[in-house]
Amino acid sequence: MPQKKSYLMPTPRSIFPSKKQPRRFGRAAIIAPALLVLAACASAGTTTAHEQPAFIPAASISGNYLSGMHANARGDIPRAIDYFQTIAKQRPDDVYLWKLLYVLNLSGGDMNQATAFARLLLKNHINVAYEAYLVPVDDLVKGRMKQADAILSGLPSQGLHMYLRPLIRAWIKVASKDYDGALKALRPLSKKKDIQPLYAMHEGMIQALWGHQDKAEKLLEQANNGEDGPSYRTTIILGNLYERAGKPNQARRVYQNYITQSRSGYLLDDAMARLKSGRKPAPAIRNATDGLAEGLFGIASSLRRDHVNEPALDFARMALVARPHFPAAQILLADIYEQEGQIQAANAVYRQIDPASAFAWDAKLRMADNLNALGQIKNALKLLEAQAKAYPDRPAPLIQMGDILRHAGRFSEAVNAYDRAFARIKNPDERSWSLYYARGVALEQAKQWPRAEADLLKALSLNPNQPNVLNYLGYSWMEQGEHLDRALEMVRQAVLLRPRDGYIVDSLGWGLYRIGHYAEAVREMERAVLLVPEDPVINDHLGDVYWQVGRRQEARFQWNHALFFGADAALKKSIENKLKNGLPPHKVPRNATPKLSPKSSSKTDAPGDVKPEAPSI
């Protein structure tokens, strides 16, 4: 289960007394009533997805603060808000609390409260960052265009603000049907070469709402043919424009271009099916708030790609204020939560995604991963089985099911899931190496070595320089005393490819030990323990090697370390026997050859395995 981080909260230093208090504001008489109203509203309106015990505040400010931080760290945002609201009633003029409660309400999805705190910060001229944009967004959604524009005028114009202000102001003008004013407001973005696709996309959407079809098509084509290739959202908007104009061939070209260039081409399955049926879709961009949501979503996506998660969360939430049922923004928001360890919050967002959306598929698969991380394996498998049944041609849910079962040690069940996945793959190609590898591992653990060896060899033929495959097959051969020359060379190659992977270095050390090269094995095993100091198997291996070179006290120390670090039942029994009786002299396999001596390891790190990513949107 991933470690949960404390969610992006500022530190309210003024909660605790200190010799030097931060500057406080003399307008407490004005501010305090407003904050007390907010506190009362939040206490009355906060709900959770599950029943919680009745809230009992701590007896002191420091107690409530620590309890709130603890609740936040374990992902219980509503309870964290309860504790900090309790402090806010006693410290109603505390700026840090306002910012903290803004962040908590934002991350917890209570946008009414988050907006109220953002307004409070602005009203009292507190130095705010991007949270201030929530106020004009809220005003625009509620039809208060003049107020939105006035607030926007008072915000900074440097950094990211130089993109935000023209973008939001343009959509304020569109909401007022001032299309000329909208294009004028957007024009500063046209001078920035690095964001030409963004500028063309938004001008294109404005022209479409204005009824200028030809101009809209030209601009959106320009936006969709930038250096980075077509984006999902621009593809959807442009294709939709063509479909609604009765131009199915142009729409098909746009969709096919994305499918060809993206790994997320399946997101357009519904659009392609609709083209085939001849049905006309609803507009992709219906009004100013939809256009604003696209802009906020694009900024959030860019920040997320750069791993700047705090403002990315702000803008993803704002996009959903502008357009509440926006699956692409919901997927992005959930992804940010996952990156911050807030997987229950991520799943809450996934559950809100329209089942008819193209993103529902991804949402279900990622929910299953999160359920597994939460220890809810039965629920994860049930969800994946339902997906496998709903999409009988897609192998992904069965592969994911196999991975979950394999990591849970249910190897025979994992093999069955992988077998079912392979039955859905008509022509396995080089991309299938990882599935052969995963099934090979499960088969080996399930004591089905002939099938396991065949799968691992197939994976190696498809991806000859894959370090995990080289290591696993080589290590397995060494354990069985087979093909020792080739096995050791394979593991040595894996170490060259990934010199900082302690498990692969351990395989090399263990291989050297197996053929009796004890001194060289010590060097590699000591390096493995430095790389992965808390692994019980690696510590056990180092203990065995120490014993064979006569370092008996150090051997016992490593064996005890292995016990301390959680050796499983079988390893524990073996170690306890070694601690009691020591090890007999090691027998070198007859087919081990003395010509094998370790080569110098590369000092260049190789990139790790490619991890599953969110759909490219």
XYZ file of C-alpha atoms in Angstrom, residues 204-561:
358
model
C -10.919 28.028 -32.630
C -13.439 27.194 -29.902
C -14.488 30.851 -29.672
C -14.938 31.077 -33.450
C -17.049 27.898 -33.361
C -19.356 29.332 -30.692
C -19.548 32.538 -32.752
C -20.723 30.480 -35.720
C -17.595 30.903 -37.855
C -17.216 27.246 -38.906
C -14.437 27.676 -41.496
C -12.242 29.759 -39.193
C -12.841 27.347 -36.323
C -11.855 24.330 -38.443
C -8.656 26.010 -39.654
C -7.570 27.042 -36.165
C -8.349 23.693 -34.557
C -6.487 21.863 -37.348
C -3.525 24.118 -36.606
C -3.782 23.347 -32.875
C -4.000 19.617 -33.532
C -0.926 19.509 -35.763
C 1.645 20.988 -33.417
C 5.105 19.580 -32.766
C 3.824 17.357 -29.957
C 1.251 15.685 -32.176
C -2.507 15.565 -31.725
C -3.979 15.847 -28.257
C -7.055 13.934 -27.202
C -9.098 17.000 -26.298
C -8.310 18.922 -29.517
C -9.025 15.769 -31.525
C -12.406 15.388 -29.832
C -13.363 19.054 -30.330
C -12.252 19.186 -33.979
C -13.760 15.819 -34.897
C -16.999 16.804 -33.188
C -17.072 20.051 -35.178
C -16.696 18.115 -38.443
C -19.334 15.549 -37.471
C -21.875 18.226 -36.617
C -21.141 20.011 -39.908
C -21.879 16.830 -41.874
C -18.241 16.141 -42.766
C -17.726 12.507 -41.644
C -14.643 11.901 -43.797
C -12.781 14.817 -42.220
C -13.852 13.656 -38.760
C -12.646 10.124 -39.505
C -9.291 11.467 -40.673
C -8.845 13.449 -37.450
C -9.799 10.499 -35.241
C -7.655 8.027 -37.183
C -4.666 10.348 -36.925
C -4.934 10.265 -33.127
C -5.483 6.495 -33.018
C -2.365 5.939 -35.132
C -0.131 8.150 -32.998
C -1.398 7.476 -29.469
C -1.430 4.526 -27.098
C -4.836 5.763 -25.937
C -6.562 5.344 -29.288
C -9.232 3.159 -27.663
C -10.653 6.368 -26.177
C -12.078 7.065 -29.629
C -13.880 3.729 -30.018
C -17.243 5.376 -29.306
C -16.571 8.232 -31.723
C -15.649 5.814 -34.512
C -18.759 3.714 -33.807
C -20.898 6.854 -33.919
C -19.384 7.830 -37.274
C -20.254 4.412 -38.629
C -23.850 4.748 -37.464
C -24.243 8.265 -38.852
C -25.533 9.690 -35.571
C -24.838 13.377 -34.971
C -23.186 14.102 -31.574
C -24.023 16.858 -29.117
C -21.577 19.808 -29.240
C -18.260 19.142 -27.527
C -18.109 22.801 -26.437
C -21.580 24.102 -25.616
C -20.847 27.449 -23.977
C -18.285 29.696 -22.277
C -17.972 27.574 -19.159
C -17.108 24.512 -21.267
C -14.398 26.525 -23.022
C -13.086 27.800 -19.688
C -13.025 24.238 -18.353
C -10.870 23.188 -21.329
C -8.391 25.953 -20.541
C -8.166 25.089 -16.858
C -7.867 21.393 -17.663
C -5.037 22.074 -20.114
C -3.096 24.067 -17.510
C -3.664 21.374 -14.871
C -2.456 18.682 -17.311
C 0.700 20.613 -18.105
C 1.489 21.138 -14.415
C 0.841 17.462 -13.656
C 3.252 16.399 -16.406
C 5.879 18.569 -14.698
C 5.002 16.956 -11.318
C 3.803 20.292 -9.892
C 0.862 18.694 -8.145
C -0.406 21.415 -5.816
C -1.453 23.967 -8.453
C -2.387 21.089 -10.775
C -4.954 20.041 -8.169
C -6.226 23.637 -7.937
C -6.833 23.910 -11.666
C -8.256 20.397 -12.080
C -10.819 21.211 -9.382
C -11.557 24.584 -11.006
C -12.121 22.843 -14.342
C -14.747 20.698 -12.621
C -16.361 23.771 -11.107
C -16.732 25.155 -14.644
C -17.863 21.786 -16.059
C -18.837 19.319 -13.308
C -19.289 16.308 -15.621
C -15.917 16.409 -17.384
C -14.415 12.875 -17.417
C -10.982 13.927 -18.721
C -10.607 16.357 -15.797
C -11.918 13.733 -13.363
C -9.308 11.220 -14.546
C -6.614 13.878 -14.170
C -7.788 14.798 -10.673
C -7.805 11.164 -9.582
C -4.309 10.736 -11.012
C -3.053 13.664 -8.904
C -4.616 12.107 -5.805
C -2.899 8.805 -6.583
C 0.462 10.502 -6.960
C -0.022 12.047 -3.527
C -0.967 8.697 -1.959
C -4.630 9.671 -1.534
C -5.988 6.544 -3.185
C -9.339 6.544 -1.412
C -9.921 10.083 -2.675
C -8.877 8.934 -6.160
C -11.400 6.103 -6.096
C -14.131 8.483 -4.943
C -13.486 10.529 -8.101
C -13.397 7.431 -10.323
C -16.821 6.407 -9.028
C -18.256 9.740 -10.219
C -17.204 9.225 -13.847
C -20.114 8.611 -16.203
C -20.212 4.867 -17.058
C -20.965 5.822 -20.667
C -17.769 7.902 -20.906
C -14.763 6.699 -22.883
C -12.798 7.126 -19.651
C -14.949 4.699 -17.644
C -12.728 1.822 -18.810
C -9.563 3.405 -17.412
C -11.364 4.466 -14.257
C -12.442 0.888 -13.493
C -8.986 -0.574 -14.060
C -7.306 2.051 -11.924
C -9.926 1.636 -9.216
C -9.060 -2.060 -9.126
C -5.368 -1.245 -8.651
C -6.268 1.085 -5.798
C -8.565 -1.463 -4.140
C -5.710 -3.944 -4.258
C -3.370 -1.360 -2.697
C -5.939 -0.887 0.078
C -5.880 -4.640 0.761
C -9.319 -5.180 -0.793
C -8.143 -7.901 -3.179
C -11.523 -9.621 -3.389
C -13.219 -6.392 -4.487
C -10.425 -5.638 -6.952
C -10.720 -9.058 -8.585
C -14.507 -8.796 -8.707
C -14.275 -5.453 -10.505
C -11.731 -6.799 -12.996
C -13.824 -9.893 -13.665
C -16.785 -7.640 -14.441
C -14.624 -5.610 -16.849
C -13.366 -8.776 -18.522
C -16.968 -9.882 -19.030
C -18.102 -6.459 -20.304
C -15.196 -6.275 -22.800
C -14.701 -9.862 -24.029
C -12.043 -8.911 -26.598
C -9.750 -6.941 -24.269
C -6.970 -8.755 -22.356
C -6.064 -5.869 -20.004
C -8.382 -6.718 -17.050
C -7.212 -10.343 -17.100
C -3.543 -9.309 -17.199
C -4.158 -6.973 -14.265
C -5.959 -9.770 -12.427
C -2.973 -12.046 -13.005
C -0.593 -9.402 -11.668
C -2.645 -8.938 -8.501
C -2.857 -12.692 -7.899
C 0.857 -13.157 -8.593
C 1.855 -10.456 -6.113
C -0.514 -12.027 -3.575
C 1.291 -15.380 -3.936
C -1.718 -17.061 -5.588
C 0.369 -18.362 -8.458
C -1.863 -21.055 -9.952
C -4.768 -18.582 -10.099
C -2.456 -16.013 -11.667
C -1.449 -18.508 -14.365
C -5.121 -19.115 -15.132
C -5.764 -15.369 -15.495
C -2.746 -14.971 -17.796
C -3.871 -17.962 -19.876
C -7.270 -16.312 -20.335
C -5.544 -13.071 -21.359
C -3.402 -14.853 -23.962
C -6.569 -16.401 -25.405
C -7.667 -12.836 -26.308
C -4.397 -11.916 -28.034
C -4.633 -13.146 -31.618
C -1.070 -12.379 -32.688
C 1.404 -11.891 -29.814
C 4.249 -9.610 -30.875
C 7.324 -8.009 -29.283
C 5.079 -5.966 -26.988
C 3.881 -9.228 -25.434
C 7.242 -9.927 -23.772
C 6.004 -8.611 -20.430
C 3.018 -10.968 -20.415
C 5.220 -13.985 -21.228
C 7.543 -12.851 -18.445
C 4.741 -12.398 -15.904
C 3.218 -15.781 -16.692
C 6.669 -17.382 -16.649
C 7.284 -16.047 -13.132
C 3.889 -17.306 -11.947
C 4.495 -20.726 -13.542
C 7.928 -21.028 -11.929
C 6.485 -20.153 -8.527
C 3.656 -22.648 -9.135
C 6.284 -25.381 -9.704
C 5.479 -25.733 -13.401
C 9.058 -25.313 -14.594
C 8.852 -26.650 -18.177
C 6.102 -24.147 -19.084
C 7.835 -21.414 -17.077
C 11.132 -21.940 -18.903
C 9.368 -21.803 -22.271
C 7.637 -18.519 -21.396
C 10.814 -16.912 -20.046
C 12.750 -17.944 -23.149
C 9.974 -16.516 -25.331
C 10.071 -13.239 -23.384
C 13.850 -13.132 -23.836
C 13.552 -13.720 -27.586
C 11.095 -10.824 -27.861
C 13.194 -8.479 -25.696
C 16.787 -9.771 -25.510
C 18.143 -6.951 -23.320
C 15.381 -6.829 -20.729
C 17.195 -6.995 -17.363
C 14.326 -8.545 -15.394
C 13.957 -11.405 -17.867
C 17.722 -11.983 -18.029
C 17.900 -11.999 -14.240
C 14.892 -14.227 -13.558
C 15.722 -16.903 -16.120
C 19.415 -16.836 -15.231
C 18.720 -17.051 -11.497
C 16.223 -19.895 -12.023
C 18.761 -21.885 -14.027
C 21.395 -21.317 -11.349
C 19.021 -22.471 -8.596
C 18.468 -25.700 -10.519
C 22.117 -26.136 -11.457
C 21.324 -25.891 -15.174
C 23.140 -23.997 -17.946
C 25.394 -22.358 -15.359
C 27.753 -20.730 -17.866
C 24.931 -19.102 -19.813
C 22.934 -18.326 -16.639
C 25.761 -16.405 -15.018
C 26.480 -14.456 -18.188
C 22.800 -13.505 -18.427
C 22.715 -12.232 -14.861
C 26.004 -10.413 -15.416
C 24.429 -8.696 -18.437
C 21.407 -7.745 -16.313
C 23.722 -6.123 -13.752
C 25.451 -4.134 -16.501
C 22.043 -2.892 -17.643
C 20.828 -2.102 -14.146
C 23.797 -1.814 -11.776
C 21.810 -0.279 -8.912
C 19.144 -2.956 -8.719
C 20.006 -4.826 -5.529
C 17.928 -7.867 -6.443
C 19.778 -8.366 -9.721
C 23.156 -7.799 -8.034
C 22.086 -10.408 -5.460
C 21.436 -12.872 -8.300
C 24.966 -12.341 -9.582
C 26.439 -12.838 -6.127
C 24.354 -15.950 -5.598
C 25.432 -17.338 -8.961
C 29.098 -16.828 -8.067
C 28.434 -18.548 -4.743
C 26.791 -21.485 -6.495
C 29.904 -22.138 -8.595
C 32.244 -21.713 -5.626
C 33.672 -18.243 -6.345
C 33.180 -17.203 -2.736
C 35.473 -14.175 -2.525
C 33.887 -12.623 -5.624
C 30.439 -13.581 -4.345
C 31.105 -11.697 -1.082
C 31.846 -8.505 -3.012
C 28.612 -8.684 -5.019
C 26.458 -9.775 -2.066
C 27.752 -6.945 0.117
C 26.868 -4.518 -2.676
C 23.389 -6.042 -2.933
C 22.786 -5.559 0.805
C 23.895 -1.934 0.537
C 21.382 -1.423 -2.270
C 18.485 -3.255 -0.558
C 19.437 -3.361 3.143
C 16.105 -4.609 4.510
C 15.437 -7.580 2.229
C 15.473 -10.831 4.250
C 16.488 -13.080 1.327
C 19.490 -10.940 0.367
C 20.635 -10.781 4.001
C 20.259 -14.560 4.233
C 22.334 -15.025 1.071
C 25.123 -12.804 2.424
C 25.099 -14.813 5.623
C 25.585 -18.045 3.646
C 28.477 -16.545 1.704
C 30.143 -15.245 4.871
C 29.875 -18.677 6.447
C 31.653 -20.353 3.536
C 34.602 -17.932 3.724
C 34.963 -18.464 7.467
C 33.349 -15.214 8.672
C 31.033 -17.071 11.035
C 30.131 -14.232 13.426
C 29.189 -11.956 10.527
C 27.173 -14.793 8.984
C 25.094 -15.158 12.150
C 24.643 -11.381 12.234
C 23.203 -11.386 8.665
C 20.935 -14.352 9.392
C 19.555 -12.563 12.436
C 19.055 -9.492 10.257
